[in-house]
Amino acid sequence: MSESRTPQPDVTLLLDMDGIIREATLASSMSNENVEGWLGQPWSDVVGTAGDKIQRMMQDTKRTGISAFRQITQKFPSGLEIPMEFTIVLLGGRAGMLAIGKNLQAVAELQARLISAQQTIERDYWKLREIETRYRLVIEDSNEAVLLARVSDLRIVEANRTATMALAGSSRRKEGVVGRDLLQDIAAKDREPIELMLRRVRDQGKAPGILIHLGEESTPWMLRGSLMTSETAPVFLLQMTPTGKSGRAAQARQDDLEALLDHLPDAVATIDESGAIRRANRAFLELVEIGSKDAIAGEKLSRWLSRPGADLGVLIANIQRHGVVRLLSTTIQGELGTETEIEVSASGYSQDEDSLIVLVLRNVARRLSPSPESDSLRAALASMNEAVGKTPLRKLVKSTVEVVEQHYVRAALQLAGGNRTSAAEILGLSRQSLYAKLERYNLGEKEPDSEET
């Protein structure tokens, strides 16, 4: 049975009560250091830059008999500096104090290696994130339909935009395809060949492509598959390419239209009857100060309108009533806080049993000219200047307020198509307040309330 050995200190210093070194003993690993020059000097003078720590340790030792462990960088006569952990013990009587130090260089090296390893792991993590981001961008921008499906139950794990449009169909496109059975939207006659092909992919890693038919129109697609590993379970990587001239021509026309819209200088967006955005070009992204089309898909247009409830409600109501809206003036509030004055023209249309609205939003901040109504307001206010000096200030202010109120009440009623509720929302008033102003300025008969007809 081997005898247990107590770890020996690397540096032992005998100090008097004033901290003067009387004896110095080094471990065999430091025998090449000559510390005779330390004798007779204060420890705080030879330690380097930790003199304050030593003074506090000696004060603690004199008070309690032993100091706490403190890390000190000890400088040796050869110029070597070693991180060490010291404690001081008070000896009996006036014998002095004993400073005991342990070399922490190995610990410091281990900590440095740990930090280096952590930095390497973090760099590798961000490299993986960058690779994953590039992979997703490539897959999403691919003209091919690309999707991942679990090997165990053929549930779709991930799909790009083309695959979603091909599989979901027009009636259920809003639902998405992630989590659904791959075979759900494939023609019944093609399901057994697909299962046979995927079984071969699972066993051999790949298989020849087969022709399948998707959706209600039974559009032909060429399906290819391969096996991939993932963190949880293996998945099928499936690529579908439309076949036939009609499929390629339709895809080409769609791509040309998307490219044309993206190059237009004016913002163009498509919304449904609830105001949710279905599609938008790059000019619209710049207008609302968002960098990705995916970030705005499904968002309400009212998110960026300066008067969300009034503008969007007025716009949709007029589209439903008249089919088109021309030159509706409003303001867009971007994500970064920029306000832009715009004119909106819109038209409604139907696509695959959905009622949609296409909007053109034009930045007119630099070219807005006064309207005839603004000219009349300016003329009315200019006439007030002639009354200065002839009419008390209080009466002038009251008359000016009345002129401005009449102008904007008329403008709001015209913008809302006579709907008093919408006009009140535009003006930020309650309906009762609006009714009071209509009665005061005798505007009730000129602007009938469409809700009461």
CSV table of C-alpha atoms in Angstrom, one decimal:
chain,number,residue,atom,x,y,z
A,1,MET,CA,0.0,0.0,0.0
A,2,SER,CA,1.6,3.3,-1.2
A,3,GLU,CA,1.9,6.1,1.2
A,4,SER,CA,-0.1,9.2,0.3
A,5,ARG,CA,2.0,12.3,-0.4
A,6,THR,CA,1.0,15.9,0.6
A,7,PRO,CA,1.6,18.3,-2.3
A,8,GLN,CA,4.7,20.4,-1.6
A,9,PRO,CA,4.7,24.2,-2.0
A,10,ASP,CA,6.6,25.6,-5.0
A,11,VAL,CA,7.7,28.7,-3.0
A,12,THR,CA,8.1,29.1,0.7
A,13,LEU,CA,9.0,32.5,2.3
A,14,LEU,CA,9.8,33.1,5.9
A,15,LEU,CA,8.9,36.8,6.7
A,16,ASP,CA,9.3,38.9,9.8
A,17,MET,CA,6.4,40.9,11.1
A,18,ASP,CA,7.3,43.8,8.7
A,19,GLY,CA,7.2,41.5,5.6
A,20,ILE,CA,11.0,41.3,5.2
A,21,ILE,CA,12.1,38.1,3.6
A,22,ARG,CA,14.4,36.1,6.0
A,23,GLU,CA,14.5,32.8,4.2
A,24,ALA,CA,13.3,31.6,0.7
A,25,THR,CA,12.9,28.0,-0.3
A,26,LEU,CA,12.0,26.8,-3.8
A,27,ALA,CA,10.8,23.5,-5.1
A,28,SER,CA,13.1,21.3,-7.2
A,29,SER,CA,11.2,22.3,-10.3
A,30,MET,CA,12.5,25.9,-9.7
A,31,SER,CA,16.0,25.0,-8.5
A,32,ASN,CA,17.6,26.9,-11.3
A,33,GLU,CA,16.4,30.2,-9.9
A,34,ASN,CA,18.8,32.1,-7.6
A,35,VAL,CA,16.7,34.0,-5.0
A,36,GLU,CA,19.5,34.9,-2.5
A,37,GLY,CA,19.1,38.5,-3.6
A,38,TRP,CA,15.5,38.4,-2.0
A,39,LEU,CA,16.9,38.0,1.5
A,40,GLY,CA,16.6,41.2,3.5
A,41,GLN,CA,14.2,42.8,1.1
A,42,PRO,CA,10.4,43.4,1.6
A,43,TRP,CA,8.4,40.7,-0.3
A,44,SER,CA,6.3,43.5,-1.8
A,45,ASP,CA,9.4,44.9,-3.5
A,46,VAL,CA,10.4,41.7,-5.3
A,47,VAL,CA,6.9,40.3,-6.2
A,48,GLY,CA,6.3,42.6,-9.1
A,49,THR,CA,3.0,44.6,-9.4
A,50,ALA,CA,1.0,42.9,-6.6
A,51,GLY,CA,2.4,44.8,-3.7
A,52,ASP,CA,-1.0,46.0,-2.5
A,53,LYS,CA,-2.3,42.4,-2.4
A,54,ILE,CA,0.6,41.4,-0.2
A,55,GLN,CA,0.0,44.2,2.2
A,56,ARG,CA,-3.7,43.2,2.6
A,57,MET,CA,-2.7,39.6,3.1
A,58,MET,CA,-0.2,40.5,5.9
A,59,GLN,CA,-2.8,42.6,7.6
A,60,ASP,CA,-5.4,39.8,7.5
A,61,THR,CA,-2.7,37.4,8.8
A,62,LYS,CA,-1.9,39.6,11.8
A,63,ARG,CA,-5.6,40.0,12.6
A,64,THR,CA,-6.8,36.4,12.1
A,65,GLY,CA,-3.7,34.2,12.0
A,66,ILE,CA,-4.1,33.1,8.4
A,67,SER,CA,-4.9,34.9,5.1
A,68,ALA,CA,-7.2,33.9,2.3
A,69,PHE,CA,-5.6,32.5,-0.9
A,70,ARG,CA,-4.8,35.1,-3.4
A,71,GLN,CA,-3.4,34.8,-6.9
A,72,ILE,CA,-0.2,36.8,-7.5
A,73,THR,CA,2.2,37.0,-10.4
A,74,GLN,CA,5.6,36.3,-8.8
A,75,LYS,CA,8.6,37.8,-10.6
A,76,PHE,CA,11.9,35.9,-10.3
A,77,PRO,CA,15.5,37.2,-10.6
A,78,SER,CA,15.9,35.6,-14.1
A,79,GLY,CA,12.9,37.7,-15.4
A,80,LEU,CA,10.5,34.8,-15.3
A,81,GLU,CA,7.0,35.7,-14.2
A,82,ILE,CA,4.8,32.9,-12.9
A,83,PRO,CA,1.2,33.1,-11.7
A,84,MET,CA,1.0,31.7,-8.2
A,85,GLU,CA,-1.5,31.3,-5.4
A,86,PHE,CA,-0.2,32.4,-2.0
A,87,THR,CA,-1.4,32.2,1.6
A,88,ILE,CA,0.3,33.6,4.7
A,89,VAL,CA,0.3,31.8,8.1
A,90,LEU,CA,1.2,33.6,11.4
A,91,LEU,CA,3.9,31.7,13.3
A,92,GLY,CA,3.8,31.5,17.1
A,93,GLY,CA,5.2,34.4,19.2
A,94,ARG,CA,7.3,36.9,17.3
A,95,ALA,CA,8.7,34.2,15.0
A,96,GLY,CA,7.1,36.0,12.0
A,97,MET,CA,5.0,34.7,9.1
A,98,LEU,CA,5.3,32.0,6.6
A,99,ALA,CA,4.1,32.6,2.9
A,100,ILE,CA,3.3,29.5,1.0
A,101,GLY,CA,2.9,29.6,-2.8
A,102,LYS,CA,1.7,27.1,-5.4
A,103,ASN,CA,2.6,27.4,-9.1
A,104,LEU,CA,-0.6,28.0,-11.2
A,105,GLN,CA,1.1,28.1,-14.6
A,106,ALA,CA,-0.3,24.7,-15.6
A,107,VAL,CA,-3.8,25.9,-14.6
A,108,ALA,CA,-3.3,29.1,-16.5
A,109,GLU,CA,-2.2,27.2,-19.6
A,110,LEU,CA,-5.2,24.9,-19.3
A,111,GLN,CA,-7.5,27.9,-19.0
A,112,ALA,CA,-5.9,29.4,-22.1
A,113,ARG,CA,-6.4,26.2,-24.0
A,114,LEU,CA,-10.0,26.1,-22.8
A,115,ILE,CA,-10.7,29.6,-24.0
A,116,SER,CA,-9.0,28.8,-27.3
A,117,ALA,CA,-11.2,25.7,-27.7
A,118,GLN,CA,-14.3,27.7,-26.9
A,119,GLN,CA,-13.4,30.3,-29.5
A,120,THR,CA,-12.8,27.5,-32.1
A,121,ILE,CA,-16.2,26.0,-31.3
A,122,GLU,CA,-17.9,29.3,-31.6
A,123,ARG,CA,-16.2,30.0,-35.0
A,124,ASP,CA,-17.2,26.5,-36.2
A,125,TYR,CA,-20.8,27.2,-35.0
A,126,TRP,CA,-21.0,30.4,-37.0
A,127,LYS,CA,-19.5,28.7,-40.0
A,128,LEU,CA,-22.2,26.1,-39.8
A,129,ARG,CA,-24.8,28.8,-39.5
A,130,GLU,CA,-23.5,30.6,-42.5
A,131,ILE,CA,-23.4,27.3,-44.5
A,132,GLU,CA,-27.0,26.6,-43.4
A,133,THR,CA,-28.1,30.1,-44.4
A,134,ARG,CA,-26.5,29.7,-47.8
A,135,TYR,CA,-28.1,26.3,-48.3
A,136,ARG,CA,-31.6,27.7,-47.4
A,137,LEU,CA,-31.1,30.6,-49.8
A,138,VAL,CA,-30.1,28.4,-52.6
A,139,ILE,CA,-32.9,25.9,-52.0
A,140,GLU,CA,-35.5,28.7,-51.7
A,141,ASP,CA,-34.4,30.5,-54.9
A,142,SER,CA,-34.3,27.3,-56.9
A,143,ASN,CA,-36.7,27.0,-59.8
A,144,GLU,CA,-37.1,23.3,-58.9
A,145,ALA,CA,-39.5,22.1,-56.3
A,146,VAL,CA,-37.3,20.8,-53.4
A,147,LEU,CA,-38.6,19.2,-50.2
A,148,LEU,CA,-37.4,17.0,-47.4
A,149,ALA,CA,-39.6,14.1,-46.1
A,150,ARG,CA,-39.1,11.8,-43.2
A,151,VAL,CA,-38.2,8.2,-44.1
A,152,SER,CA,-40.4,6.7,-41.4
A,153,ASP,CA,-43.8,8.2,-42.3
A,154,LEU,CA,-43.2,10.4,-45.4
A,155,ARG,CA,-44.3,13.5,-43.6
A,156,ILE,CA,-42.9,16.7,-45.1
A,157,VAL,CA,-40.2,18.3,-43.0
A,158,GLU,CA,-39.3,21.2,-45.2
A,159,ALA,CA,-40.2,22.6,-48.6
A,160,ASN,CA,-39.2,25.6,-50.7
A,161,ARG,CA,-41.7,28.0,-52.2
A,162,THR,CA,-42.0,26.2,-55.6
A,163,ALA,CA,-42.7,22.9,-53.8
A,164,THR,CA,-45.3,24.5,-51.6
A,165,MET,CA,-47.1,26.0,-54.6
A,166,ALA,CA,-46.9,22.7,-56.5
A,167,LEU,CA,-48.2,20.5,-53.7
A,168,ALA,CA,-50.6,22.7,-51.7
A,169,GLY,CA,-52.9,23.6,-54.6
A,170,SER,CA,-54.8,26.9,-54.9
A,171,SER,CA,-57.5,26.1,-52.4
A,172,ARG,CA,-55.2,25.2,-49.5
A,173,ARG,CA,-52.1,27.2,-50.2
A,174,LYS,CA,-52.5,29.2,-47.0
A,175,GLU,CA,-52.2,26.1,-44.9
A,176,GLY,CA,-48.7,25.2,-46.1
A,177,VAL,CA,-47.3,21.7,-46.6
A,178,VAL,CA,-44.9,21.1,-43.7
A,179,GLY,CA,-46.2,18.2,-41.5
A,180,ARG,CA,-48.5,16.9,-44.2
A,181,ASP,CA,-48.3,13.4,-45.8
A,182,LEU,CA,-46.2,13.6,-49.0
A,183,LEU,CA,-48.7,11.3,-50.9
A,184,GLN,CA,-51.7,13.4,-50.0
A,185,ASP,CA,-51.7,15.6,-53.1
A,186,ILE,CA,-50.2,13.1,-55.5
A,187,ALA,CA,-52.5,11.3,-58.0
A,188,ALA,CA,-53.6,7.9,-56.7
A,189,LYS,CA,-52.1,6.1,-59.7
A,190,ASP,CA,-48.6,7.5,-58.9
A,191,ARG,CA,-48.5,6.6,-55.2
A,192,GLU,CA,-47.4,3.0,-55.5
A,193,PRO,CA,-44.6,3.8,-57.9
A,194,ILE,CA,-43.4,6.6,-55.6
A,195,GLU,CA,-43.4,4.2,-52.6
A,196,LEU,CA,-41.3,1.7,-54.6
A,197,MET,CA,-38.9,4.3,-55.7
A,198,LEU,CA,-38.5,5.7,-52.1
A,199,ARG,CA,-37.9,2.1,-50.9
A,200,ARG,CA,-35.1,1.7,-53.3
A,201,VAL,CA,-33.7,5.1,-52.3
A,202,ARG,CA,-33.8,4.0,-48.7
A,203,ASP,CA,-32.0,0.7,-49.4
A,204,GLN,CA,-29.5,1.9,-52.0
A,205,GLY,CA,-29.2,5.7,-51.4
A,206,LYS,CA,-30.6,6.7,-54.8
A,207,ALA,CA,-33.0,5.6,-57.6
A,208,PRO,CA,-33.9,6.6,-61.1
A,209,GLY,CA,-36.4,9.5,-61.5
A,210,ILE,CA,-40.1,8.8,-62.2
A,211,LEU,CA,-43.0,10.8,-63.7
A,212,ILE,CA,-45.7,11.9,-61.3
A,213,HIS,CA,-48.8,14.1,-61.4
A,214,LEU,CA,-49.7,16.7,-58.9
A,215,GLY,CA,-52.8,18.8,-57.9
A,216,GLU,CA,-56.2,18.9,-59.4
A,217,GLU,CA,-54.9,19.6,-62.9
A,218,SER,CA,-52.6,16.5,-62.7
A,219,THR,CA,-49.6,18.5,-63.8
A,220,PRO,CA,-46.7,16.2,-64.8
A,221,TRP,CA,-43.5,16.5,-62.8
A,222,MET,CA,-40.2,14.5,-62.9
A,223,LEU,CA,-39.4,13.3,-59.3
A,224,ARG,CA,-35.8,12.4,-58.2
A,225,GLY,CA,-34.8,11.3,-54.7
A,226,SER,CA,-31.8,10.7,-52.6
A,227,LEU,CA,-31.2,9.8,-48.9
A,228,MET,CA,-29.9,12.4,-46.4
A,229,THR,CA,-28.9,12.1,-42.7
A,230,SER,CA,-30.2,14.6,-40.2
A,231,GLU,CA,-29.9,15.2,-36.4
A,232,THR,CA,-33.0,13.2,-35.6
A,233,ALA,CA,-33.7,10.7,-38.3
A,234,PRO,CA,-32.8,10.1,-42.0
A,235,VAL,CA,-34.8,12.1,-44.6
A,236,PHE,CA,-35.5,11.9,-48.3
A,237,LEU,CA,-34.3,14.8,-50.4
A,238,LEU,CA,-36.8,15.1,-53.2
A,239,GLN,CA,-36.5,17.3,-56.3
A,240,MET,CA,-39.4,17.8,-58.7
A,241,THR,CA,-39.0,19.4,-62.2
A,242,PRO,CA,-42.0,20.3,-64.3
A,243,THR,CA,-42.1,18.4,-67.6
A,244,GLY,CA,-43.5,19.3,-71.0
A,245,LYS,CA,-43.5,22.6,-72.9
A,246,SER,CA,-46.5,23.9,-71.0
A,247,GLY,CA,-44.9,23.5,-67.6
A,248,ARG,CA,-41.7,25.2,-68.7
A,249,ALA,CA,-43.5,28.0,-70.5
A,250,ALA,CA,-45.7,28.7,-67.5
A,251,GLN,CA,-42.7,28.7,-65.2
A,252,ALA,CA,-40.8,31.0,-67.6
A,253,ARG,CA,-43.8,33.4,-67.8
A,254,GLN,CA,-44.0,33.4,-64.0
A,255,ASP,CA,-40.3,34.1,-63.6
A,256,ASP,CA,-40.4,36.9,-66.2
A,257,LEU,CA,-43.4,38.5,-64.4
A,258,GLU,CA,-41.6,38.3,-61.1
A,259,ALA,CA,-38.4,39.8,-62.6
A,260,LEU,CA,-40.4,42.6,-64.2
A,261,LEU,CA,-42.2,43.5,-61.0
A,262,ASP,CA,-38.9,43.5,-59.1
A,263,HIS,CA,-37.4,46.0,-61.5
A,264,LEU,CA,-40.3,48.5,-61.4
A,265,PRO,CA,-39.4,51.7,-59.6
A,266,ASP,CA,-42.8,52.0,-57.9
A,267,ALA,CA,-43.8,49.7,-55.0
A,268,VAL,CA,-46.3,47.0,-56.0
A,269,ALA,CA,-48.0,44.6,-53.6
A,270,THR,CA,-50.9,42.2,-53.7
A,271,ILE,CA,-53.2,41.8,-50.7
A,272,ASP,CA,-56.3,39.7,-49.9
A,273,GLU,CA,-59.6,41.1,-48.6
A,274,SER,CA,-58.3,41.1,-45.0
A,275,GLY,CA,-55.4,43.3,-45.9
A,276,ALA,CA,-52.7,40.5,-45.6
A,277,ILE,CA,-49.8,40.8,-48.1
A,278,ARG,CA,-49.6,37.9,-50.6
A,279,ARG,CA,-46.8,39.3,-52.8
A,280,ALA,CA,-44.6,42.4,-53.1
A,281,ASN,CA,-41.7,43.6,-55.2
A,282,ARG,CA,-38.3,45.0,-54.1
A,283,ALA,CA,-39.5,48.6,-54.3
A,284,PHE,CA,-42.2,47.8,-51.7
A,285,LEU,CA,-39.5,46.2,-49.4
A,286,GLU,CA,-37.5,49.4,-49.7
A,287,LEU,CA,-40.5,51.6,-48.9
A,288,VAL,CA,-41.4,49.7,-45.7
A,289,GLU,CA,-37.6,49.2,-44.9
A,290,ILE,CA,-37.6,45.4,-44.7
A,291,GLY,CA,-34.9,43.3,-46.3
A,292,SER,CA,-36.7,40.0,-47.1
A,293,LYS,CA,-39.9,39.1,-48.9
A,294,ASP,CA,-40.4,36.2,-46.4
A,295,ALA,CA,-40.6,38.8,-43.6
A,296,ILE,CA,-43.6,40.5,-45.0
A,297,ALA,CA,-45.6,37.5,-46.3
A,298,GLY,CA,-48.9,37.3,-44.5
A,299,GLU,CA,-48.4,40.7,-42.7
A,300,LYS,CA,-51.2,43.2,-42.7
A,301,LEU,CA,-50.7,46.3,-44.9
A,302,SER,CA,-52.1,48.4,-42.0
A,303,ARG,CA,-48.8,47.7,-40.1
A,304,TRP,CA,-47.1,50.4,-42.2
A,305,LEU,CA,-50.0,52.8,-42.9
A,306,SER,CA,-49.9,56.0,-40.7
A,307,ARG,CA,-53.7,55.7,-40.2
A,308,PRO,CA,-54.1,51.9,-40.2
A,309,GLY,CA,-57.8,51.5,-39.4
A,310,ALA,CA,-59.0,54.3,-41.6
A,311,ASP,CA,-56.8,54.1,-44.7
A,312,LEU,CA,-57.0,50.3,-45.2
A,313,GLY,CA,-60.7,50.2,-44.4
A,314,VAL,CA,-61.4,53.0,-46.9
A,315,LEU,CA,-59.2,51.4,-49.5
A,316,ILE,CA,-60.8,47.9,-49.3
A,317,ALA,CA,-64.4,49.3,-49.0
A,318,ASN,CA,-63.9,51.4,-52.2
A,319,ILE,CA,-62.4,48.5,-54.1
A,320,GLN,CA,-65.4,46.3,-53.2
A,321,ARG,CA,-67.8,49.1,-54.2
A,322,HIS,CA,-66.1,50.5,-57.3
A,323,GLY,CA,-63.5,47.9,-58.3
A,324,VAL,CA,-60.7,50.5,-58.5
A,325,VAL,CA,-59.2,53.3,-56.4
A,326,ARG,CA,-57.0,56.1,-57.9
A,327,LEU,CA,-54.5,58.4,-56.2
A,328,LEU,CA,-55.4,57.8,-52.6
A,329,SER,CA,-53.0,60.0,-50.6
A,330,THR,CA,-51.5,58.6,-47.4
A,331,THR,CA,-48.3,58.0,-45.5
A,332,ILE,CA,-46.1,54.9,-45.1
A,333,GLN,CA,-44.3,54.5,-41.8
A,334,GLY,CA,-41.2,52.3,-42.4
A,335,GLU,CA,-39.7,49.8,-39.9
A,336,LEU,CA,-36.8,52.2,-39.3
A,337,GLY,CA,-39.1,55.2,-38.6
A,338,THR,CA,-39.0,56.9,-42.0
A,339,GLU,CA,-42.3,58.5,-43.0
A,340,THR,CA,-43.0,58.6,-46.8
A,341,GLU,CA,-45.9,60.4,-48.5
A,342,ILE,CA,-47.4,58.2,-51.2
A,343,GLU,CA,-50.3,57.9,-53.6
A,344,VAL,CA,-52.0,54.5,-53.8
A,345,SER,CA,-53.8,53.2,-56.9
A,346,ALA,CA,-55.5,49.8,-56.6
A,347,SER,CA,-57.7,47.3,-58.5
A,348,GLY,CA,-59.4,44.2,-57.4
A,349,TYR,CA,-59.3,40.8,-59.3
A,350,SER,CA,-60.0,37.2,-58.7
A,351,GLN,CA,-57.4,34.3,-58.8
A,352,ASP,CA,-58.2,30.7,-58.0
A,353,GLU,CA,-61.4,31.6,-56.2
A,354,ASP,CA,-59.6,34.2,-54.1
A,355,SER,CA,-60.5,37.9,-54.2
A,356,LEU,CA,-57.2,39.9,-54.3
A,357,ILE,CA,-56.2,43.5,-54.6
A,358,VAL,CA,-53.2,44.7,-56.4
A,359,LEU,CA,-51.7,48.1,-55.3
A,360,VAL,CA,-49.3,50.5,-56.8
A,361,LEU,CA,-47.7,52.8,-54.1
A,362,ARG,CA,-45.8,55.7,-55.5
A,363,ASN,CA,-43.5,58.0,-53.5
A,364,VAL,CA,-44.8,61.5,-54.2
A,365,ALA,CA,-43.0,63.3,-51.3
A,366,ARG,CA,-40.9,65.4,-53.8
A,367,ARG,CA,-43.6,66.3,-56.3
A,368,LEU,CA,-46.8,66.8,-54.3
A,369,SER,CA,-48.5,70.0,-55.5
A,370,PRO,CA,-51.3,71.9,-53.8
A,371,SER,CA,-54.7,70.6,-54.7
A,372,PRO,CA,-57.6,72.9,-55.5
A,373,GLU,CA,-58.9,72.3,-52.0
A,374,SER,CA,-55.6,73.4,-50.6
A,375,ASP,CA,-55.7,76.5,-52.8
A,376,SER,CA,-59.1,77.4,-51.4
A,377,LEU,CA,-57.9,76.9,-47.9
A,378,ARG,CA,-54.9,79.1,-48.5
A,379,ALA,CA,-57.1,81.8,-50.0
A,380,ALA,CA,-59.5,81.7,-47.1
A,381,LEU,CA,-56.6,81.9,-44.6
A,382,ALA,CA,-55.0,84.7,-46.6
A,383,SER,CA,-58.2,86.8,-46.3
A,384,MET,CA,-57.8,86.5,-42.5
A,385,ASN,CA,-54.6,88.6,-42.8
A,386,GLU,CA,-56.6,91.6,-44.0
A,387,ALA,CA,-58.6,91.5,-40.8
A,388,VAL,CA,-55.4,91.9,-38.6
A,389,GLY,CA,-55.7,95.2,-36.7
A,390,LYS,CA,-59.4,95.4,-37.4
A,391,THR,CA,-60.6,92.3,-35.4
A,392,PRO,CA,-59.5,91.2,-31.9
A,393,LEU,CA,-57.0,88.3,-31.9
A,394,ARG,CA,-59.3,85.9,-30.1
A,395,LYS,CA,-61.9,86.3,-32.8
A,396,LEU,CA,-59.3,85.9,-35.6
A,397,VAL,CA,-58.1,82.6,-34.0
A,398,LYS,CA,-61.6,81.3,-33.7
A,399,SER,CA,-62.4,82.2,-37.3
A,400,THR,CA,-59.2,80.5,-38.5
A,401,VAL,CA,-59.9,77.3,-36.6
A,402,GLU,CA,-63.4,77.2,-38.1
A,403,VAL,CA,-62.1,77.6,-41.7
A,404,VAL,CA,-59.5,74.8,-41.1
A,405,GLU,CA,-62.0,72.5,-39.5
A,406,GLN,CA,-64.5,72.9,-42.3
A,407,HIS,CA,-61.8,72.2,-44.9
A,408,TYR,CA,-60.6,69.0,-43.3
A,409,VAL,CA,-64.0,67.7,-42.4
A,410,ARG,CA,-65.0,68.1,-46.0
A,411,ALA,CA,-61.8,66.3,-47.2
A,412,ALA,CA,-62.3,63.4,-44.8
A,413,LEU,CA,-65.9,62.9,-45.9
A,414,GLN,CA,-64.8,63.0,-49.5
A,415,LEU,CA,-62.0,60.5,-48.8
A,416,ALA,CA,-64.4,58.2,-46.9
A,417,GLY,CA,-67.0,58.4,-49.7
A,418,GLY,CA,-69.5,60.0,-47.3
A,419,ASN,CA,-69.1,57.3,-44.6
A,420,ARG,CA,-69.1,59.3,-41.4
A,421,THR,CA,-67.7,56.5,-39.3
A,422,SER,CA,-64.6,56.2,-41.5
A,423,ALA,CA,-64.3,60.0,-41.7
A,424,ALA,CA,-64.3,60.2,-37.9
A,425,GLU,CA,-61.5,57.6,-37.8
A,426,ILE,CA,-59.5,59.6,-40.3
A,427,LEU,CA,-59.9,62.7,-38.3
A,428,GLY,CA,-59.3,61.0,-35.0
A,429,LEU,CA,-62.7,62.0,-33.6
A,430,SER,CA,-65.6,60.2,-32.1
A,431,ARG,CA,-68.8,60.0,-34.2
A,432,GLN,CA,-70.6,62.4,-31.8
A,433,SER,CA,-67.8,65.0,-32.2
A,434,LEU,CA,-68.0,64.6,-36.0
A,435,TYR,CA,-71.8,65.0,-36.0
A,436,ALA,CA,-71.5,68.2,-33.9
A,437,LYS,CA,-69.0,69.7,-36.4
A,438,LEU,CA,-71.3,68.7,-39.3
A,439,GLU,CA,-74.2,70.5,-37.7
A,440,ARG,CA,-72.1,73.5,-36.7
A,441,TYR,CA,-70.8,74.0,-40.3
A,442,ASN,CA,-74.1,72.9,-41.9
A,443,LEU,CA,-72.4,70.1,-43.8
A,444,GLY,CA,-74.9,67.3,-42.9
A,445,GLU,CA,-77.1,67.6,-46.1
A,446,LYS,CA,-74.1,68.0,-48.4
A,447,GLU,CA,-72.4,64.8,-47.2
A,448,PRO,CA,-75.0,62.1,-46.6
A,449,ASP,CA,-74.0,59.2,-44.4
A,450,SER,CA,-73.8,56.1,-46.5
A,451,GLU,CA,-74.4,53.9,-43.4
A,452,GLU,CA,-77.8,55.4,-42.9
A,453,THR,CA,-79.1,55.0,-46.4
